[in-house]
Short mmCIF file of C-alpha atoms (C1' of nucleotides) in Angstrom, two decimals:
data_model
loop_
_atom_site.label_atom_id
_atom_site.label_comp_id
_atom_site.label_asym_id
_atom_site.label_seq_id
_atom_site.Cartn_x
_atom_site.Cartn_y
_atom_site.Cartn_z
CA MET A 960 -7.59 37.17 -34.25
CA ALA A 961 -5.33 36.99 -31.32
CA GLY A 962 -4.68 40.60 -31.79
CA ASP A 963 -8.31 41.34 -31.49
CA GLN A 964 -8.39 39.79 -28.19
CA GLU A 965 -5.56 41.64 -26.72
CA GLY A 966 -6.68 42.96 -23.47
CA SER A 967 -9.81 40.96 -23.48
CA PRO A 968 -8.48 37.72 -22.10
CA LEU A 969 -8.13 39.34 -18.78
CA GLY A 970 -11.59 40.43 -19.20
CA GLU A 971 -14.30 40.05 -16.71
CA GLU A 972 -13.24 36.91 -15.01
CA GLU A 973 -10.49 38.57 -13.18
CA VAL A 974 -7.79 37.72 -11.35
CA GLY A 975 -6.37 36.32 -8.30
CA SER A 976 -4.93 38.71 -5.93
CA GLY A 977 -1.71 38.78 -7.59
CA GLY A 978 1.25 36.55 -7.32
CA LYS A 979 4.40 37.73 -5.89
CA SER A 980 5.77 38.09 -9.33
CA GLY A 981 4.42 41.40 -8.95
CA GLY A 982 2.57 42.52 -11.70
CA GLY A 983 4.69 44.54 -14.00
CA GLY A 984 2.79 46.36 -16.60
CA GLY A 985 -0.36 47.55 -15.08
CA GLY A 986 -2.99 45.72 -13.24
CA PRO A 987 -2.97 42.53 -11.38
CA LEU A 988 -1.90 39.29 -12.92
CA LYS A 989 -4.52 36.81 -13.74
CA LYS A 990 -4.29 33.39 -12.19
CA GLY A 991 -6.15 30.19 -12.57
CA PRO A 992 -7.22 28.31 -15.63
CA TRP A 993 -6.41 29.72 -19.00
CA THR A 994 -9.16 30.66 -21.33
CA SER A 995 -9.09 29.82 -25.00
CA ALA A 996 -8.79 33.52 -25.70
CA GLU A 997 -5.68 33.72 -23.61
CA ASP A 998 -4.32 30.67 -25.34
CA ALA A 999 -4.90 32.30 -28.67
CA VAL A 1000 -3.05 35.40 -27.58
CA LEU A 1001 -0.14 33.41 -26.35
CA ILE A 1002 0.03 31.26 -29.45
CA ASP A 1003 -0.05 34.33 -31.58
CA TYR A 1004 2.68 35.93 -29.59
CA VAL A 1005 4.95 32.92 -29.72
CA THR A 1006 4.31 32.50 -33.40
CA LYS A 1007 5.48 36.01 -34.02
CA HIS A 1008 8.26 36.31 -31.53
CA GLY A 1009 9.30 32.82 -30.75
CA GLU A 1010 9.77 31.17 -27.39
CA GLY A 1011 11.63 32.80 -24.61
CA ASN A 1012 11.60 36.17 -23.00
CA TRP A 1013 8.39 35.23 -21.37
CA ASN A 1014 8.16 38.27 -19.23
CA ALA A 1015 7.83 40.30 -22.38
CA VAL A 1016 4.66 38.47 -23.31
CA MET A 1017 2.64 40.43 -20.87
CA LYS A 1018 4.11 43.71 -22.03
CA HIS A 1019 3.62 43.09 -25.69
CA SER A 1020 0.52 41.00 -25.88
CA GLY A 1021 -1.68 42.47 -23.27
CA LEU A 1022 -1.93 39.14 -21.61
CA PHE A 1023 -2.10 39.62 -17.88
CA ARG A 1024 -0.17 36.55 -17.06
CA CYS A 1025 3.25 36.38 -15.59
CA GLY A 1026 6.09 35.06 -17.65
CA LYS A 1027 6.24 31.85 -15.74
CA SER A 1028 2.61 31.20 -16.32
CA CYS A 1029 3.00 31.85 -20.01
CA ARG A 1030 5.98 29.59 -20.30
CA LEU A 1031 4.19 26.84 -18.46
CA ARG A 1032 1.09 27.18 -20.52
CA TRP A 1033 3.05 27.08 -23.71
CA ALA A 1034 5.30 24.24 -22.70
CA ASN A 1035 2.61 22.06 -21.24
CA HIS A 1036 -0.35 22.73 -23.47
CA LEU A 1037 0.17 24.90 -26.47
CA ARG A 1038 3.38 23.68 -28.00
CA PRO A 1039 2.59 22.22 -31.39
CA ASP A 1040 4.78 19.19 -30.85
CA LEU A 1041 2.91 18.01 -27.83
CA LYS A 1042 1.50 14.57 -27.83
CA LYS A 1043 -1.99 14.51 -26.48
CA GLY A 1044 -3.80 11.72 -24.85
CA ALA A 1045 -2.95 9.04 -22.40
CA PHE A 1046 0.43 7.45 -22.22
CA THR A 1047 0.86 4.40 -24.29
CA PRO A 1048 2.02 1.24 -22.60
CA GLU A 1049 5.38 1.77 -24.23
CA GLU A 1050 5.60 5.21 -22.80
CA GLU A 1051 4.59 3.96 -19.42
CA HIS A 1052 7.26 1.36 -19.53
CA ARG A 1053 9.74 3.96 -20.56
CA ILE A 1054 8.75 6.23 -17.73
CA ILE A 1055 9.20 3.47 -15.26
CA GLU A 1056 12.60 2.71 -16.64
CA LEU A 1057 13.58 6.32 -16.67
CA HIS A 1058 12.40 6.83 -13.17
CA ALA A 1059 14.36 3.84 -12.05
CA ARG A 1060 17.40 5.51 -13.49
CA MET A 1061 16.77 9.12 -12.73
CA GLY A 1062 14.40 9.41 -9.87
CA ASN A 1063 12.20 12.46 -9.87
CA LYS A 1064 13.97 14.17 -12.71
CA TRP A 1065 10.83 14.96 -14.60
CA ALA A 1066 12.38 17.34 -17.02
CA ARG A 1067 15.10 14.89 -17.93
CA MET A 1068 12.54 12.19 -18.34
CA ALA A 1069 10.45 14.43 -20.52
CA ALA A 1070 13.45 15.05 -22.69
CA GLU A 1071 13.51 11.37 -23.47
CA LEU A 1072 9.82 11.17 -24.19
CA PRO A 1073 9.14 13.34 -27.19
CA GLY A 1074 5.91 15.21 -26.98
CA ARG A 1075 5.50 14.66 -23.29
CA THR A 1076 5.96 17.23 -20.61
CA ASP A 1077 7.57 17.00 -17.26
CA ASN A 1078 4.32 17.93 -15.60
CA GLU A 1079 2.52 15.19 -17.39
CA ILE A 1080 5.08 12.64 -16.42
CA LYS A 1081 5.15 13.84 -12.89
CA ASN A 1082 1.41 13.63 -12.57
CA TYR A 1083 1.39 10.23 -14.13
CA TRP A 1084 4.04 8.99 -11.80
CA ASN A 1085 2.46 10.37 -8.70
CA THR A 1086 -0.86 8.92 -9.63
CA ARG A 1087 0.71 5.64 -10.38
CA ILE A 1088 2.62 5.64 -7.17
CA LYS A 1089 -0.49 6.25 -5.19
CA ARG A 1090 -2.22 3.42 -6.88
CA LEU A 1091 0.56 1.00 -6.35
CA GLN A 1092 0.97 2.17 -2.84
CA ARG A 1093 -2.58 1.52 -2.04
CA ALA A 1094 -2.29 -1.90 -3.48
CA GLY A 1095 1.04 -2.66 -1.96
CA LEU A 1096 2.65 -3.37 -5.24
CA PRO A 1097 6.22 -2.70 -6.14
CA ILE A 1098 6.98 0.54 -7.80
CA TYR A 1099 9.36 -0.99 -10.22
CA PRO A 1100 8.54 -4.17 -12.00
CA PRO A 1101 11.15 -6.86 -11.84
CA ASP A 1102 12.29 -6.50 -15.37
CA VAL A 1103 13.10 -2.88 -14.84
CA SER A 1104 15.09 -3.84 -11.85
CA MET A 1105 16.84 -6.48 -13.81
CA LYS A 1106 17.58 -4.11 -16.58
CA ALA A 1107 19.00 -1.61 -14.24
CA LEU A 1108 20.93 -4.31 -12.55
CA ASN A 1109 22.31 -5.65 -15.74
CA GLY A 1110 23.14 -2.21 -16.86
CA SER A 1111 24.95 -1.41 -13.71
CA GLN A 1112 26.80 -4.66 -13.65
CA GLN A 1113 27.75 -4.25 -17.19
CA SER A 1114 28.90 -0.76 -16.71
CA GLN A 1115 30.83 -1.86 -13.75
CA SER A 1116 32.56 -4.69 -15.45
CA MET A 1117 33.22 -2.64 -18.48
CA GLY A 1118 34.26 0.31 -16.52
CA SER A 1119 32.21 2.44 -18.77
CA LEU A 1120 28.71 3.60 -19.03
CA THR A 1121 26.12 2.83 -21.51
CA THR A 1122 25.48 5.87 -23.53
CA GLY A 1123 22.80 7.98 -22.08
CA GLU A 1124 22.50 5.89 -19.02
CA ALA A 1125 23.04 7.14 -15.61
CA SER A 1126 26.22 5.96 -14.09
CA GLN A 1127 26.24 3.43 -11.38
CA SER A 1128 26.96 6.10 -8.91
CA ASP A 1129 24.15 8.08 -10.28
CA LEU A 1130 21.90 5.18 -9.83
CA LEU A 1131 22.96 4.73 -6.33
CA GLN A 1132 22.90 8.32 -5.51
CA GLY A 1133 19.60 8.71 -7.12
CA ASN A 1134 18.23 5.97 -5.01
CA SER A 1135 16.75 4.51 -7.97
CA PHE A 1136 15.75 1.18 -6.70
CA GLU A 1137 13.55 0.46 -3.89
CA ILE A 1138 12.10 -2.86 -4.61
CA PRO A 1139 12.53 -5.14 -1.77
CA ALA A 1140 12.48 -8.80 -2.36
CA VAL A 1141 8.98 -9.96 -2.34
CA GLN A 1142 7.42 -12.35 -0.07
CA PHE A 1143 3.91 -12.87 0.88
CA LYS A 1144 3.41 -13.10 4.46
CA ASN A 1145 0.30 -15.07 4.79
CA LEU A 1146 1.68 -18.53 4.77
CA GLN A 1147 -1.59 -19.95 5.81
CA ASN A 1148 -2.98 -19.32 2.38
CA PRO A 1149 -0.10 -20.04 0.15
CA GLY A 1150 -2.33 -21.07 -2.64
CA ILE A 1151 -3.74 -17.68 -3.07
CA TYR A 1152 -0.46 -16.06 -3.73
CA PRO A 1153 1.28 -16.10 -6.97
CA TYR A 1154 4.67 -16.85 -5.62
CA PRO A 1155 6.28 -20.15 -5.98
CA PRO A 1156 6.32 -22.24 -2.88
CA THR A 1157 10.04 -22.08 -2.79
CA TYR A 1158 9.86 -18.54 -1.73
CA PHE A 1159 8.06 -19.61 1.35
CA ASP A 1160 9.68 -22.87 2.00
CA ILE A 1161 12.96 -21.32 2.60
CA LEU A 1162 11.85 -19.95 5.86
CA PRO A 1163 11.62 -22.02 8.94
CA SER A 1164 8.00 -22.51 9.49
CA GLY A 1165 6.61 -20.03 11.85
CA SER A 1166 9.69 -17.96 12.04
CA LEU A 1167 8.33 -15.28 9.85
CA THR A 1168 5.09 -15.31 11.60
CA ARG A 1169 6.88 -15.15 14.83
CA ASN A 1170 8.83 -12.20 13.79
CA LEU A 1171 5.96 -10.44 12.28
CA GLY A 1172 3.73 -11.28 15.06
CA SER A 1173 5.86 -9.35 17.41
CA SER A 1174 5.14 -6.11 15.82
CA ASP A 1175 2.06 -5.26 17.73
CA GLY A 1176 -0.37 -5.29 14.96
CA GLN A 1177 1.82 -3.53 12.52
CA ASN A 1178 3.05 -6.59 10.87
CA PHE A 1179 0.70 -6.33 8.03
CA MET A 1180 1.31 -4.25 5.15
CA PHE A 1181 -1.49 -1.83 5.32
CA PRO A 1182 -2.63 -1.18 8.77
CA THR A 1183 -4.85 1.51 7.44
CA MET A 1184 -5.35 0.19 4.01
CA HIS A 1185 -8.77 0.02 2.63
CA PRO A 1186 -9.65 -2.68 0.24
CA PRO A 1187 -8.00 -1.50 -2.86
CA LYS A 1188 -10.10 -0.28 -5.61
CA ARG A 1189 -9.68 -1.61 -9.02
CA PHE A 1190 -6.55 -0.71 -10.74
CA ARG A 1191 -7.42 0.99 -13.83
CA GLU A 1192 -3.78 1.02 -14.51
CA SER A 1193 -3.51 -2.67 -14.33
CA GLU A 1194 -4.83 -2.88 -17.79
CA THR A 1195 -1.66 -1.49 -19.09
CA PHE A 1196 0.80 -1.67 -16.36
CA PHE A 1197 3.24 -4.48 -16.76
CA SER A 1198 1.93 -5.05 -20.16
CA GLY A 1199 5.46 -5.18 -21.31
CA PHE A 1200 6.70 -7.18 -18.42
CA ASN A 1201 4.74 -10.30 -18.42
CA ASP A 1202 7.52 -12.46 -19.62
CA ASP A 1203 9.94 -11.25 -17.12
CA PHE A 1204 7.44 -11.40 -14.43
CA SER A 1205 6.50 -14.90 -15.22
CA ASN A 1206 10.08 -15.87 -15.25
CA ALA A 1207 10.53 -14.40 -11.90
CA PHE A 1208 7.42 -15.98 -10.59
CA PRO A 1209 6.73 -19.11 -12.49
CA ALA A 1210 3.74 -19.88 -10.39
CA LEU A 1211 2.07 -16.93 -11.89
CA ASP A 1212 1.40 -19.03 -14.85
CA LEU A 1213 -1.12 -20.86 -12.78
CA TYR A 1214 -3.06 -17.70 -12.47
CA ASP A 1215 -2.83 -16.49 -15.95
CA GLU A 1216 -6.23 -17.71 -16.81
CA THR A 1217 -7.91 -15.60 -14.25
CA CYS A 1218 -5.60 -12.72 -14.48
CA GLU A 1219 -5.17 -12.55 -18.13
CA ASN A 1220 -1.47 -12.54 -17.91
CA ASN A 1221 -1.48 -9.47 -15.86
CA PRO A 1222 0.11 -9.98 -12.52
CA TYR A 1223 -1.31 -6.77 -11.31
CA ASP A 1224 -4.75 -8.03 -12.01
CA LEU A 1225 -3.79 -10.93 -9.96
CA TYR A 1226 -2.74 -8.68 -7.14
CA ASP A 1227 -5.94 -6.89 -7.47
CA ASP A 1228 -7.78 -10.11 -7.42
CA ILE A 1229 -5.96 -11.23 -4.38
CA CYS A 1230 -6.63 -8.06 -2.60
CA GLU A 1231 -10.25 -8.26 -3.31
CA LYS A 1232 -10.68 -11.86 -2.50
CA ASN A 1233 -8.44 -11.86 0.43
CA PRO A 1234 -8.19 -8.60 2.16
CA GLN A 1235 -5.38 -9.81 4.31
CA PRO A 1236 -2.47 -7.87 3.14
CA PHE A 1237 0.57 -9.49 1.91
CA GLU A 1238 3.98 -8.37 2.64
CA TRP A 1239 7.12 -7.41 0.99
CA SER A 1240 10.07 -8.57 2.83
CA SER A 1241 13.50 -9.72 2.26
CA SER A 1242 13.93 -13.33 2.81
CA TYR A 1243 16.62 -15.79 2.68
CA ASP A 1244 17.00 -17.02 -0.76
CA PRO A 1245 18.99 -20.05 -1.53
CA ASP A 1246 19.41 -18.81 -5.02
CA LEU A 1247 20.45 -15.50 -3.88
CA SER A 1248 22.24 -14.42 -6.93
CA THR A 1249 19.26 -14.76 -9.15
CA ASN A 1250 16.08 -14.85 -7.25
CA LEU A 1251 16.80 -11.92 -5.16
CA THR A 1252 17.08 -9.69 -8.08
CA SER A 1253 14.31 -11.28 -9.91
CA LEU A 1254 12.15 -10.47 -7.01
CA GLY A 1255 12.89 -6.91 -7.47
CA GLY A 1256 15.76 -6.48 -5.14
CA LEU A 1257 18.88 -5.03 -6.49
CA PRO A 1258 22.36 -5.88 -5.69
CA GLY A 1259 24.23 -3.03 -4.38
CA SER A 1260 21.07 -1.46 -3.28
CA HIS A 1261 20.74 -0.58 0.28
CA ALA A 1262 17.15 -1.16 -0.20
CA LEU A 1263 18.06 -4.72 0.37
CA SER A 1264 19.85 -4.07 3.49
CA ASN A 1265 17.80 -1.40 4.97
CA GLY A 1266 14.50 -1.30 3.34
CA ASN A 1267 16.03 1.98 2.69
CA PHE A 1268 18.32 3.28 0.15
CA SER A 1269 20.74 5.46 1.79
CA SER A 1270 22.27 7.67 -0.68
CA GLU A 1271 25.90 7.85 -0.24
CA PRO A 1272 27.44 10.35 -2.45
CA SER A 1273 31.10 10.08 -2.32
CA SER A 1274 31.48 13.57 -1.17
CA GLY A 1275 29.46 16.35 0.14
CA ALA A 1276 25.94 16.57 1.23
CA MET A 1277 23.34 15.69 -1.22
CA LYS A 1278 19.72 16.26 -1.18
CA VAL A 1279 18.20 12.95 -0.52
CA GLU A 1280 15.93 12.37 -3.37
CA LEU A 1281 14.22 9.15 -2.98
CA PRO A 1282 11.23 9.17 -5.12
CA SER A 1283 10.94 5.53 -4.89
CA LEU A 1284 11.42 5.41 -1.24
CA GLN A 1285 9.19 8.25 -0.59
CA TYR A 1286 6.50 5.97 -1.65
CA SER A 1287 8.31 2.83 -1.10
CA GLU A 1288 6.29 -0.18 -0.45
CA ALA A 1289 9.13 -1.18 1.74
CA GLN A 1290 7.47 0.82 4.36
CA PHE A 1291 4.58 -1.47 4.15
CA GLY A 1292 6.62 -4.53 4.10
CA ASN A 1293 10.08 -4.61 5.37
CA TRP A 1294 9.59 -1.88 7.79
CA GLY A 1295 6.00 -2.46 8.47
CA SER A 1296 6.59 -6.01 9.30
CA LEU A 1297 8.76 -5.31 12.23
CA PHE A 1298 8.13 -1.78 13.15
CA PRO A 1299 5.29 0.58 13.23
CA MET A 1300 4.78 1.58 9.72
CA PRO A 1301 6.02 5.03 9.07
CA SER A 1302 3.47 7.34 7.74
CA ILE A 1303 3.99 8.42 4.23
CA GLU A 1304 4.56 11.88 5.42
CA SER A 1305 7.29 10.77 7.68
CA VAL A 1306 9.24 8.80 5.22
CA ASP A 1307 11.38 11.67 4.25
CA THR A 1308 12.26 12.19 7.79
CA LEU A 1309 12.90 8.58 8.10
CA ILE A 1310 15.31 8.75 5.30
CA GLN A 1311 17.10 11.80 6.21
CA SER A 1312 17.37 11.52 9.89
CA PRO A 1313 18.92 8.82 11.92
CA GLN A 1314 16.59 6.08 12.66
CA THR A 1315 16.36 4.62 15.99
CA GLU A 1316 15.75 1.26 14.59
CA GLN A 1317 16.03 -0.18 11.24
CA ILE A 1318 15.88 -3.48 9.60
CA GLN A 1319 19.02 -4.81 8.28
CA VAL A 1320 18.84 -7.53 5.81
CA ASP A 1321 21.95 -9.47 5.70
CA CYS A 1322 21.49 -10.52 2.20
CA LEU A 1323 24.67 -10.18 0.44
CA SER A 1324 23.87 -9.25 -2.99
CA PRO A 1325 25.65 -10.51 -6.01
CA SER A 1326 28.85 -8.72 -5.91
CA LYS A 1327 31.63 -7.82 -8.12
CA SER A 1328 34.19 -10.08 -6.65
CA GLY A 1329 33.85 -13.79 -6.50
CA LEU A 1330 33.70 -13.69 -2.81
CA LEU A 1331 30.04 -13.32 -2.55
CA GLU A 1332 29.43 -16.25 -4.78
CA ALA A 1333 31.53 -18.25 -2.46
CA ILE A 1334 29.51 -17.10 0.46
CA VAL A 1335 26.35 -17.88 -1.34
CA TYR A 1336 27.65 -21.27 -2.19
CA GLU A 1337 28.47 -21.90 1.39
CA SER A 1338 25.12 -20.59 2.40
CA ARG A 1339 23.43 -22.97 0.08
CA ASN A 1340 25.25 -25.86 1.59
CA LEU A 1341 24.29 -24.73 4.99
CA LYS A 1342 20.78 -24.19 3.87
CA ARG A 1343 20.60 -27.73 2.61
CA LYS A 1344 21.76 -28.91 5.93
CA TYR A 1345 19.20 -26.81 7.57
CA ASP A 1346 16.44 -27.92 5.29
CA SER A 1347 17.12 -31.55 5.85
CA CYS A 1348 17.25 -30.99 9.51
CA HIS A 1349 14.18 -28.89 9.47
CA GLN A 1350 12.22 -31.32 7.42
CA ALA A 1351 13.19 -34.10 9.71
CA SER A 1352 12.19 -32.44 12.88
CA ASN A 1353 10.38 -29.32 11.95
CA ALA A 1354 11.65 -28.06 15.20
CA ALA A 1355 13.89 -25.11 15.16
CA VAL A 1356 15.52 -26.16 18.35
CA GLU A 1357 16.80 -29.27 16.78
CA CYS A 1358 18.31 -27.30 14.07
CA ASN A 1359 20.34 -25.38 16.45
CA ASP A 1360 23.24 -27.62 15.98
CA VAL A 1361 23.19 -26.90 12.33
CA VAL A 1362 22.77 -23.25 12.78
CA GLY A 1363 24.90 -23.12 15.80
CA ASN A 1364 27.63 -24.97 14.09
CA LEU A 1365 27.75 -22.74 11.17
CA PRO A 1366 31.34 -22.19 10.49
CA LEU A 1367 30.75 -18.62 11.28
CA ASN A 1368 27.88 -16.53 12.15
CA PRO A 1369 28.89 -12.98 12.41
CA TYR A 1370 25.55 -11.91 13.63
CA GLU A 1371 24.99 -14.53 16.18
CA ALA A 1372 25.58 -12.12 18.95
CA GLU A 1373 23.10 -9.76 17.49
CA TRP A 1374 20.55 -12.42 17.11
CA ASN A 1375 21.05 -13.31 20.66
CA VAL A 1376 20.14 -9.81 21.45
CA TYR A 1377 17.42 -9.19 19.01
CA GLY A 1378 15.79 -12.52 18.81
CA ASP A 1379 15.66 -15.36 16.43
CA PRO A 1380 16.68 -14.83 12.92
CA THR A 1381 14.11 -15.40 10.32
CA SER A 1382 16.47 -17.63 8.60
CA PRO A 1383 19.27 -19.71 9.88
CA LEU A 1384 21.46 -18.49 7.13
CA GLY A 1385 22.81 -15.64 5.31
CA CYS A 1386 19.75 -13.62 4.72
CA LYS A 1387 18.28 -12.49 7.88
CA VAL A 1388 16.16 -9.64 8.78
CA HIS A 1389 16.84 -8.18 12.10
CA PRO A 1390 16.51 -4.85 13.68
CA GLU A 1391 19.57 -3.14 14.69
CA PRO A 1392 20.07 0.14 16.40
CA VAL A 1393 21.73 2.33 13.91
CA ASN A 1394 21.84 5.57 15.63
CA GLN A 1395 25.37 5.05 16.58
CA ILE A 1396 27.96 6.07 14.11
CA ALA A 1397 30.73 3.82 13.10
CA THR A 1398 33.88 5.44 11.99
CA HIS A 1399 35.81 3.70 9.36
CA TYR A 1400 39.53 3.71 9.33
CA ASP A 1401 39.47 6.17 6.51
CA GLY A 1402 37.62 8.57 8.73
CA LYS A 1403 34.35 8.31 6.97
CA GLU A 1404 31.43 8.11 9.26
CA GLU A 1405 28.56 5.88 8.57
CA THR A 1406 25.95 4.12 10.50
CA PRO A 1407 26.31 0.41 10.18
CA ASN A 1408 23.23 0.23 8.08
CA GLN A 1409 24.63 2.68 5.67
CA MET A 1410 27.49 0.44 4.95
CA ASP A 1411 27.55 -0.94 1.55
CA LEU A 1412 26.49 -4.42 2.35
CA SER A 1413 26.81 -5.41 -1.21
CA ARG A 1414 30.47 -5.49 -0.51
CA PRO A 1415 31.18 -8.40 1.71
CA ASP A 1416 34.68 -7.24 2.11
CA ARG A 1417 33.36 -4.11 3.65
CA LEU A 1418 30.75 -5.84 5.63
CA LEU A 1419 33.34 -8.03 7.08
CA ASP A 1420 35.84 -5.38 7.66
CA ALA A 1421 36.37 -5.25 11.35
CA ASP A 1422 37.77 -1.81 11.03
CA TRP A 1423 34.35 -0.51 10.41
CA PHE A 1424 33.55 -0.99 13.99
CA GLY A 1425 36.95 -0.62 15.35
CA PRO A 1426 39.17 -3.52 16.22
CA ASP A 1427 38.38 -3.16 19.86
CA THR A 1428 34.66 -3.28 19.60
CA GLU A 1429 32.67 -6.37 20.06
CA ARG A 1430 31.31 -6.36 16.60
CA GLY A 1431 34.64 -5.54 15.20
CA ARG A 1432 36.06 -8.57 16.84
CA GLU A 1433 33.17 -10.64 15.66
CA GLN A 1434 33.73 -9.52 12.19
CA ALA A 1435 37.41 -10.05 12.38
CA THR A 1436 36.70 -13.59 13.43
CA TRP A 1437 34.23 -13.99 10.66
CA ARG A 1438 36.63 -12.60 8.15
CA ASP A 1439 39.49 -14.78 9.22
CA ALA A 1440 37.39 -17.85 9.13
CA LEU A 1441 36.05 -16.94 5.76
CA ASN A 1442 39.55 -16.49 4.57
CA ALA A 1443 40.28 -19.97 5.71
CA LEU A 1444 37.11 -21.28 4.22
CA LEU A 1445 37.62 -19.67 0.89
CA GLY A 1446 41.31 -20.00 0.78
CA GLU A 1447 41.82 -16.43 0.06
CA ASP A 1448 42.23 -13.26 1.85
CA ILE A 1449 39.11 -11.22 1.79
CA ASN A 1450 41.12 -8.12 2.03
CA SER A 1451 42.99 -9.07 -1.04
CA SER A 1452 39.78 -8.82 -2.94
CA LYS A 1453 39.37 -5.29 -1.87
CA LYS A 1454 40.60 -2.65 -4.06
"C1'" DA B 1458 -31.05 11.55 -7.28
"C1'" DA B 1459 -27.92 13.47 -4.19
"C1'" DA B 1460 -24.11 13.82 -1.21
"C1'" DG B 1461 -19.63 12.66 -0.16
"C1'" DC B 1462 -15.35 10.85 -1.48
"C1'" DC B 1463 -11.69 10.06 -4.69
"C1'" DT B 1464 -8.78 10.84 -8.68
"C1'" DT B 1465 -6.78 13.50 -12.08
"C1'" DC B 1466 -4.47 17.24 -13.87
"C1'" DA B 1467 -3.65 22.14 -14.73
"C1'" DA B 1468 -1.60 25.68 -12.52
"C1'" DC B 1469 0.93 27.88 -8.90
"C1'" DC B 1470 4.79 28.48 -5.76
"C1'" DG B 1471 9.37 28.56 -4.08
"C1'" DC B 1472 13.87 27.68 -5.08
"C1'" DA B 1473 18.07 27.22 -7.80
"C1'" DC B 1474 21.05 28.40 -11.38
"C1'" DG B 1475 23.27 30.85 -15.05
"C1'" DA B 1476 23.67 34.99 -17.75
"C1'" DA B 1477 23.58 39.77 -18.01
"C1'" DT B 1478 24.36 44.17 -16.01
"C1'" DC C 435 31.93 41.13 -7.14
"C1'" DA C 436 27.15 41.87 -6.23
"C1'" DT C 437 22.74 42.27 -7.94
"C1'" DT C 438 19.07 41.54 -11.11
"C1'" DC C 439 16.70 39.02 -14.47
"C1'" DG C 440 15.12 35.08 -17.02
"C1'" DT C 441 14.38 30.48 -16.98
"C1'" DG C 442 13.83 25.81 -15.45
"C1'" DC C 443 12.66 22.41 -12.07
"C1'" DG C 444 10.16 19.89 -8.65
"C1'" DG C 445 6.66 19.95 -5.05
"C1'" DT C 446 2.13 21.22 -3.90
"C1'" DT C 447 -2.55 22.78 -4.39
"C1'" DG C 448 -7.21 23.12 -5.75
"C1'" DA C 449 -10.92 22.73 -9.12
"C1'" DA C 450 -13.46 19.63 -11.89
"C1'" DG C 451 -15.21 15.44 -12.98
"C1'" DG C 452 -16.01 10.63 -11.89
"C1'" DC C 453 -17.31 7.14 -8.76
"C1'" DT C 454 -19.47 5.09 -4.79
"C1'" DT C 455 -22.83 4.72 -1.41
#
DNA sequence: AAAGCCTTCAACCGCACGAAT
DNA sequence: CATTCGTGCGGTTGAAGGCTT
């Protein structure tokens, strides 16, 4: 059968003007969609000769397709072990997990999804990304973030890796996580958002608005966003995450009736009912160690600190592969809230080239040492003070004594320069010029925003900025006072 | 009903890498 | 050691079909 068709597949409906793969045999190579006749020829050939040596297919089968084309056709469509049809919710969940771990490693992901091809996964992901992007939804659901977090913490504490899992460094280098903490911006309509009031209450009233309002119309998430169309995906997306999601956002339960337990339906609903975009942003979180991550942020992720995830391979240059960031909603939120939103096309540039401005979120993420917990604890105390003050007066000015009397405020100077913090406490979003390079004592150069802010010891290390610089001195002061406060030497916690 | 827009997905392209020569 | 070849990977493109107006 296939033999009969040798030569014919090329047939009448010829050919593109030849790829560069240069046509061996005789005659131009056919391009474009495969015909069933061509498929039959290829199947017959592979059945007889097996896979591989794809360039020989053309010679021996009469198929005027280059080897690459044959391989692709076989691998993506003709292989007998291929699974056809749409991804199941389980597969979708798996893809999301895998992408969180691997980034755009489609082939590796395909290897873990039997019957699925890299092309299929890639297309699925890109489609999905576009959808989520349009809707301003996080690329990774919270539970995936949590899983990754748990995995990384576990691997860290155990000093070993879960079998088959990317190492922590892989995760970091792969820029796997880009989910900024979530916060809806529109405080005027809190009821419409699924987030618990606590996520809003923690901000001094008006401070967010103030900050966002200063961004010349770019403070909203989707300056150019059209009302999102329905998410077809929402029917399956998150299907496996509802529990986690609800845990993260208990108030979602209130909306379950209308959203049928699908938070993405809720988002959709929100978008349709209230076209005002919401915002992703990092916010001060009194329960930093839990809520932050449950909101999708990841400790150790620079996404928290930068709205970016600066890959920092320990040595050598590395191609910055930020699948998540390439499409990161952070651009709509964290960045978009304070700065002109970068175009999607420019994100790569944004990542790879020094930025003139960048948000730095001084959220210290749960760390490996106990130091951070101590800081968080202190922050909570301070936050309580602030809250009581704020509730009493609702006037930020009157809280100044609380804020101003913080035992230490390493960024006070910066806030003086850049404006009011969005929070009186530890987690503040503020722009900071990062185009200057700080040289660490070990000679490594990093911009301040590239510092691993998940390591308070590093954050507080005056040497990062040089002992003679203003910030270095500030940090030295901060460090010393923290030492006193915590009764331990921060540096002693460093390895 | 038709035109325009959008989404999906198959296929192509360029590049990288390892093996063979 | 340099070159060629085969293969794999990831990004991009364009056609087809669906959807909206």
